[in-house]
Amino acid sequence: MSKKMNIIIVEDRMMARDELKYLLSLHPDVNILGEFETTAEAWQLISSGQVDGAFLDINIATEPGAAGMDLAFRIDRLPLANPPWIVFTTGYEEYALSAHTVTLRLSG
């Protein structure tokens, strides 16, 4: 039996969070550790080293700027042997290219 991936969802819109939760629940190797509306709420769990991956909304309406991307840079600086992988999510076309650029920067 393979180890389940411990993931979190950081998304300010409940409908989007619920859809992600549903889709991820269909995958038997996924364990959803938590869901958060803000990056501040998610940070403690992320920095604990228990998270294998994170689905991050790029633009969280209640936070300034591109909060999801800012959190990705914080995750990248964590002193962990295996930092969490990141999947950016967005409902806005204008943020998609930014996420791609950030992904390239984080991966090398």
Backbone as a printed PyTorch tensor [residue, N CA C, xyz], in Angstrom:
tensor([[[  0.8410,  -1.1810,   0.0000],
         [  0.0000,   0.0000,   0.0000],
         [  0.8860,   1.2440,   0.0000]],

        [[  0.5830,   2.1720,  -0.8840],
         [  1.3940,   3.3820,  -0.9810],
         [  0.9540,   4.4190,   0.0470]],

        [[  1.8860,   5.2720,   0.3990],
         [  1.6060,   6.3500,   1.3490],
         [  0.7310,   7.4000,   0.6820]],

        [[ -0.2690,   7.8530,   1.3980],
         [ -1.1340,   8.9020,   0.8760],
         [ -0.3890,  10.2330,   0.8790]],

        [[ -0.6890,  11.0610,  -0.1200],
         [ -0.1330,  12.4080,  -0.1780],
         [ -0.9540,  13.3040,   0.7360]],

        [[ -0.2960,  13.9970,   1.6330],
         [ -0.9650,  14.9580,   2.5120],
         [ -0.9700,  16.3210,   1.8330]],

        [[ -2.1650,  16.7880,   1.4960],
         [ -2.2520,  18.0570,   0.7780],
         [ -3.1490,  19.0400,   1.5240]],

        [[ -2.9830,  20.3030,   1.1480],
         [ -3.8660,  21.3450,   1.6720],
         [ -4.4200,  22.1540,   0.5050]],

        [[ -5.5190,  22.8240,   0.7740],
         [ -6.1440,  23.7130,  -0.1980],
         [ -6.1860,  25.1050,   0.4220]],

        [[ -5.6550,  26.0860,  -0.2930],
         [ -5.7120,  27.4800,   0.1520],
         [ -6.4990,  28.2400,  -0.9150]],

        [[ -7.7370,  28.5440,  -0.6010],
         [ -8.6740,  29.1430,  -1.5680],
         [ -9.7140,  29.9450,  -0.8030]],

        [[ -9.9080,  31.1970,  -1.2050],
         [-10.8490,  32.0440,  -0.4710],
         [-12.3030,  31.8440,  -0.8850]],

        [[-12.5470,  31.2750,  -2.0520],
         [-13.9370,  31.0730,  -2.4880],
         [-14.4050,  29.6640,  -2.1280]],

        [[-15.4610,  29.5880,  -1.3170],
         [-15.9470,  28.3050,  -0.8230],
         [-16.3270,  27.3600,  -1.9570]],

        [[-16.9470,  27.8740,  -2.9960],
         [-17.3730,  27.0220,  -4.1020],
         [-16.1700,  26.3490,  -4.7790]],

        [[-15.1120,  27.1070,  -4.9790],
         [-13.8940,  26.5630,  -5.5810],
         [-13.2370,  25.5560,  -4.6430]],

        [[-13.2140,  25.8590,  -3.3490],
         [-12.6600,  24.9250,  -2.3550],
         [-13.4230,  23.6140,  -2.3760]],

        [[-14.7480,  23.7100,  -2.3740],
         [-15.5800,  22.5040,  -2.3720],
         [-15.3610,  21.6670,  -3.6270]],

        [[-15.2190,  22.3140,  -4.7690],
         [-14.9740,  21.5900,  -6.0220],
         [-13.6260,  20.8780,  -5.9810]],

        [[-12.5900,  21.5730,  -5.5080],
         [-11.2740,  20.9400,  -5.3720],
         [-11.3280,  19.7620,  -4.4020]],

        [[-11.9940,  19.9610,  -3.2710],
         [-12.1120,  18.8690,  -2.2940],
         [-12.7830,  17.6550,  -2.9160]],

        [[-13.8610,  17.9010,  -3.6540],
         [-14.5740,  16.7970,  -4.2870],
         [-13.6630,  16.0580,  -5.2690]],

        [[-13.0120,  16.7930,  -6.1570],
         [-12.1510,  16.1600,  -7.1540],
         [-11.0000,  15.3960,  -6.5040]],

        [[-10.4080,  15.9770,  -5.4860],
         [ -9.3000,  15.3060,  -4.7980],
         [ -9.7680,  14.0880,  -4.0080]],

        [[-10.9990,  14.1240,  -3.5110],
         [-11.5270,  12.9810,  -2.7520],
         [-11.7140,  11.7510,  -3.6340]],

        [[-11.7650,  11.9300,  -4.9340],
         [-11.9030,  10.8110,  -5.8630],
         [-10.5920,  10.0480,  -6.0320]],

        [[ -9.5060,  10.6440,  -5.6050],
         [ -8.1850,  10.0240,  -5.7350],
         [ -7.8490,   9.2970,  -4.4330]],

        [[ -7.6580,   7.9800,  -4.4900],
         [ -7.4420,   7.2140,  -3.2530],
         [ -6.1280,   7.5070,  -2.5300]],

        [[ -5.1680,   8.1120,  -3.2170],
         [ -3.8640,   8.3680,  -2.5980],
         [ -3.7180,   9.7780,  -2.0520]],

        [[ -4.8420,  10.4710,  -1.8700],
         [ -4.8120,  11.8490,  -1.3820],
         [ -5.4920,  11.9440,  -0.0220]],

        [[ -4.8120,  12.5870,   0.9030],
         [ -5.3670,  12.8940,   2.2200],
         [ -5.3720,  14.4150,   2.3620]],

        [[ -6.5610,  14.9890,   2.4910],
         [ -6.6580,  16.4410,   2.6380],
         [ -6.4630,  16.7910,   4.1120]],

        [[ -5.3060,  17.3810,   4.4120],
         [ -4.9820,  17.7490,   5.7950],
         [ -5.7630,  18.9600,   6.2670]],

        [[ -6.0700,  19.8530,   5.3380],
         [ -6.7820,  21.0560,   5.7340],
         [ -7.1460,  21.9080,   4.5470]],

        [[ -8.0940,  22.7940,   4.7940],
         [ -8.4880,  23.7810,   3.7960],
         [ -8.5290,  25.1240,   4.4860]],

        [[ -8.0280,  26.1310,   3.7930],
         [ -7.8480,  27.4350,   4.4080],
         [ -8.3160,  28.5390,   3.4770]],

        [[ -8.8500,  29.5990,   4.0630],
         [ -9.2870,  30.7640,   3.2940],
         [ -8.1700,  31.7880,   3.1240]],

        [[ -7.1650,  31.7330,   3.9960],
         [ -6.0720,  32.7020,   3.9280],
         [ -4.7250,  31.9960,   4.0130]],

        [[ -3.6990,  32.6700,   3.5170],
         [ -2.3530,  32.1080,   3.5870],
         [ -1.8470,  32.0610,   5.0240]],

        [[ -2.2510,  33.0240,   5.8300],
         [ -1.8200,  33.0430,   7.2340],
         [ -2.3260,  31.8070,   7.9680]],

        [[ -3.5580,  31.4240,   7.6910],
         [ -4.1170,  30.2300,   8.3350],
         [ -3.3560,  28.9760,   7.9150]],

        [[ -2.9160,  28.9330,   6.6770],
         [ -2.2490,  27.7450,   6.1440],
         [ -0.7900,  27.6270,   6.5710]],

        [[ -0.1530,  28.7430,   6.8600],
         [  1.2970,  28.7600,   7.0720],
         [  1.7640,  27.8320,   8.1850]],

        [[  1.0800,  27.7980,   9.2970],
         [  1.5380,  26.9690,  10.4160],
         [  1.6250,  25.4960,  10.0150]],

        [[  0.6130,  24.9940,   9.3300],
         [  0.6350,  23.5970,   8.9060],
         [  1.7000,  23.3670,   7.8360]],

        [[  1.8120,  24.2810,   6.9050],
         [  2.8220,  24.1430,   5.8470],
         [  4.2230,  24.0950,   6.4430]],

        [[  4.5230,  25.0000,   7.3410],
         [  5.8770,  25.0790,   7.9030],
         [  6.1970,  23.9390,   8.8590]],

        [[  5.2040,  23.1480,   9.2380],
         [  5.4290,  22.0120,  10.1380],
         [  6.1080,  20.8370,   9.4470]],

        [[  6.0980,  20.8380,   8.1150],
         [  6.7160,  19.7410,   7.3810],
         [  5.7880,  18.5700,   7.1320]],

        [[  4.5280,  18.6810,   7.4980],
         [  3.5640,  17.5850,   7.3260],
         [  2.8970,  17.5830,   5.9550]],

        [[  3.0720,  18.6550,   5.1970],
         [  2.3500,  18.8350,   3.9380],
         [  3.2140,  18.3850,   2.7590]],

        [[  2.6660,  17.4870,   1.9360],
         [  3.3630,  17.0450,   0.7250],
         [  3.0960,  17.9690,  -0.4550]],

        [[  1.9070,  18.5680,  -0.4840],
         [  1.5470,  19.4230,  -1.6020],
         [  0.4740,  20.4190,  -1.2330]],

        [[  0.4220,  21.5100,  -1.9960],
         [ -0.5500,  22.5680,  -1.7190],
         [ -1.1790,  23.0600,  -3.0120]],

        [[ -2.4870,  23.2060,  -2.9840],
         [ -3.2250,  23.8500,  -4.0600],
         [ -3.4600,  25.2800,  -3.6020]],

        [[ -2.7990,  26.2260,  -4.2520],
         [ -2.8200,  27.6190,  -3.8170],
         [ -3.5520,  28.5090,  -4.8060]],

        [[ -4.5490,  29.2210,  -4.3130],
         [ -5.1930,  30.2570,  -5.1130],
         [ -4.2010,  31.4040,  -5.2410]],

        [[ -4.0050,  31.8880,  -6.4390],
         [ -3.0520,  32.9740,  -6.6510],
         [ -3.5400,  34.2730,  -6.0250]],

        [[ -4.7960,  34.5860,  -6.2760],
         [ -5.3500,  35.8660,  -5.8440],
         [ -6.4130,  35.6380,  -4.7750]],

        [[ -6.0770,  35.9190,  -3.5340],
         [ -7.0240,  35.7780,  -2.4290],
         [ -7.5790,  37.1660,  -2.1340]],

        [[ -8.8720,  37.3110,  -2.3410],
         [ -9.5170,  38.6340,  -2.3040],
         [ -9.2920,  39.3940,  -1.0040]],

        [[ -9.1750,  38.6870,   0.1070],
         [ -9.0280,  39.3520,   1.4010],
         [ -7.5820,  39.7030,   1.7350]],

        [[ -6.6420,  39.3720,   0.8420],
         [ -5.2280,  39.6350,   1.0930],
         [ -4.6580,  40.5000,  -0.0320]],

        [[ -3.6590,  41.3170,   0.2750],
         [ -3.0920,  42.2020,  -0.7490],
         [ -2.2580,  41.4390,  -1.7750]],

        [[ -2.2350,  41.9610,  -2.9860],
         [ -1.3730,  41.4000,  -4.0240],
         [ -1.7450,  39.9900,  -4.4200]],

        [[ -0.7430,  39.2530,  -4.8430],
         [ -0.9120,  37.8600,  -5.2490],
         [ -0.4820,  36.9740,  -4.0870]],

        [[ -1.3320,  36.8580,  -3.1020],
         [ -0.9890,  36.1820,  -1.8460],
         [ -0.5430,  34.7370,  -2.0420]],

        [[ -1.1580,  34.0300,  -2.9710],
         [ -0.7660,  32.6430,  -3.2200],
         [  0.6590,  32.5370,  -3.7250]],

        [[  1.0430,  33.4560,  -4.5970],
         [  2.4240,  33.4590,  -5.0950],
         [  3.3950,  33.8370,  -3.9880]],

        [[  3.0190,  34.7960,  -3.1810],
         [  3.8690,  35.1750,  -2.0480],
         [  4.0840,  33.9800,  -1.1260]],

        [[  3.0300,  33.2190,  -0.8850],
         [  3.1480,  32.0280,  -0.0440],
         [  4.0570,  30.9960,  -0.7070]],

        [[  3.9740,  30.8600,  -2.0170],
         [  4.8390,  29.9110,  -2.7260],
         [  6.3130,  30.2490,  -2.5160]],

        [[  6.6490,  31.5330,  -2.5550],
         [  8.0400,  31.9310,  -2.3100],
         [  8.4550,  31.6320,  -0.8680]],

        [[  7.5390,  31.8050,   0.0780],
         [  7.8490,  31.4530,   1.4760],
         [  8.0820,  29.9490,   1.6030]],

        [[  7.2510,  29.1560,   0.9310],
         [  7.4050,  27.6970,   0.9560],
         [  8.7550,  27.3110,   0.3640]],

        [[  9.1350,  27.9510,  -0.7290],
         [ 10.3990,  27.6480,  -1.4000],
         [ 11.5990,  27.9040,  -0.4910]],

        [[ 11.4720,  28.8200,   0.4480],
         [ 12.5790,  29.1470,   1.3610],
         [ 12.5860,  28.2950,   2.6350]],

        [[ 11.6090,  27.4040,   2.7780],
         [ 11.5800,  26.5680,   3.9820],
         [ 12.7900,  25.6350,   4.0130]],

        [[ 13.3940,  25.4570,   5.1850],
         [ 14.5390,  24.5590,   5.2900],
         [ 14.0880,  23.1030,   5.4650]],

        [[ 13.3430,  22.5930,   4.4880],
         [ 12.8440,  21.2200,   4.5460],
         [ 13.5300,  20.3880,   3.4700]],

        [[ 13.8160,  19.1180,   3.7920],
         [ 14.4270,  18.2310,   2.8060],
         [ 13.5030,  18.0380,   1.6040]],

        [[ 12.2080,  17.9410,   1.8640],
         [ 11.2140,  17.7660,   0.8060],
         [ 10.1120,  18.8050,   0.9580]],

        [[ 10.3340,  20.0130,   0.4770],
         [  9.2910,  21.0360,   0.6010],
         [  8.0600,  20.6360,  -0.2110]],

        [[  6.8970,  21.1300,   0.1630],
         [  5.6730,  20.7720,  -0.5530],
         [  5.6980,  21.2260,  -2.0120]],

        [[  5.1430,  20.3860,  -2.8680],
         [  4.9290,  20.8230,  -4.2470],
         [  3.7310,  21.7650,  -4.2550]],

        [[  3.6130,  22.5450,  -5.3240],
         [  2.5710,  23.5730,  -5.3930],
         [  1.8260,  23.4740,  -6.7190]],

        [[  0.5110,  23.5540,  -6.6400],
         [ -0.3330,  23.7000,  -7.8220],
         [ -1.0710,  25.0190,  -7.6490]],

        [[ -0.8380,  25.9530,  -8.5620],
         [ -1.5500,  27.2320,  -8.4980],
         [ -2.9410,  27.0720,  -9.0880]],

        [[ -3.9140,  27.6940,  -8.4450],
         [ -5.2760,  27.7130,  -8.9680],
         [ -5.7090,  29.1600,  -9.1310]],

        [[ -6.5450,  29.3930, -10.1190],
         [ -7.0690,  30.7410, -10.3130],
         [ -8.3180,  30.7040, -11.1790]],

        [[ -9.1910,  31.6160, -10.9210],
         [-10.3690,  31.7880, -11.7490],
         [-10.2000,  32.9630, -12.6870]],

        [[ -8.9940,  33.5240, -12.7390],
         [ -8.7430,  34.7300, -13.5180],
         [ -7.6390,  34.4970, -14.5310]],

        [[ -7.9540,  34.7140, -15.7830],
         [ -7.0070,  34.4860, -16.8680],
         [ -5.7200,  35.2910, -16.7020]],

        [[ -5.8440,  36.5160, -16.2060],
         [ -4.6610,  37.3830, -16.1110],
         [ -3.6090,  36.8570, -15.1260]],

        [[ -3.9970,  35.9540, -14.2220],
         [ -3.0350,  35.4130, -13.2610],
         [ -2.3680,  34.1320, -13.7510]],

        [[ -2.9120,  33.5060, -14.7880],
         [ -2.3790,  32.2260, -15.2500],
         [ -0.9320,  32.3410, -15.7230]],

        [[ -0.6080,  33.3390, -16.5130],
         [  0.7580,  33.5080, -17.0050],
         [  1.7190,  33.8160, -15.8590]],

        [[  1.2770,  34.6010, -14.9040],
         [  2.1100,  34.9000, -13.7340],
         [  2.4530,  33.6240, -12.9820]],

        [[  1.4890,  32.7390, -12.8370],
         [  1.7300,  31.4750, -12.1320],
         [  2.7500,  30.6400, -12.8770]],

        [[  2.6640,  30.6100, -14.1860],
         [  3.6270,  29.8570, -14.9870],
         [  5.0310,  30.4260, -14.8040]],

        [[  5.1680,  31.7130, -14.8110],
         [  6.4580,  32.3710, -14.6240],
         [  7.0350,  32.0600, -13.2520]],

        [[  6.2080,  32.1280, -12.2270],
         [  6.6600,  31.8220, -10.8660],
         [  7.0700,  30.3660, -10.7620]],

        [[  6.3150,  29.4670, -11.3800],
         [  6.6490,  28.0460, -11.3450],
         [  8.0240,  27.8150, -11.9460]],

        [[  8.3150,  28.4530, -13.0510],
         [  9.6350,  28.3140, -13.6650],
         [ 10.7310,  28.8390, -12.7480]],

        [[ 10.4950,  29.9460, -12.0900],
         [ 11.4820,  30.5330, -11.1900],
         [ 11.7340,  29.6130,  -9.9890]],

        [[ 10.6700,  29.0150,  -9.4370],
         [ 10.8260,  28.1520,  -8.2740],
         [ 11.5140,  26.8380,  -8.6280]],

        [[ 11.2950,  26.3530,  -9.8450],
         [ 11.8490,  25.0550, -10.2120],
         [ 13.2800,  25.1350, -10.7400]],

        [[ 13.8200,  26.3050, -10.8210],
         [ 15.2090,  26.3450, -11.1970],
         [ 15.5250,  27.4240, -12.1380]]])
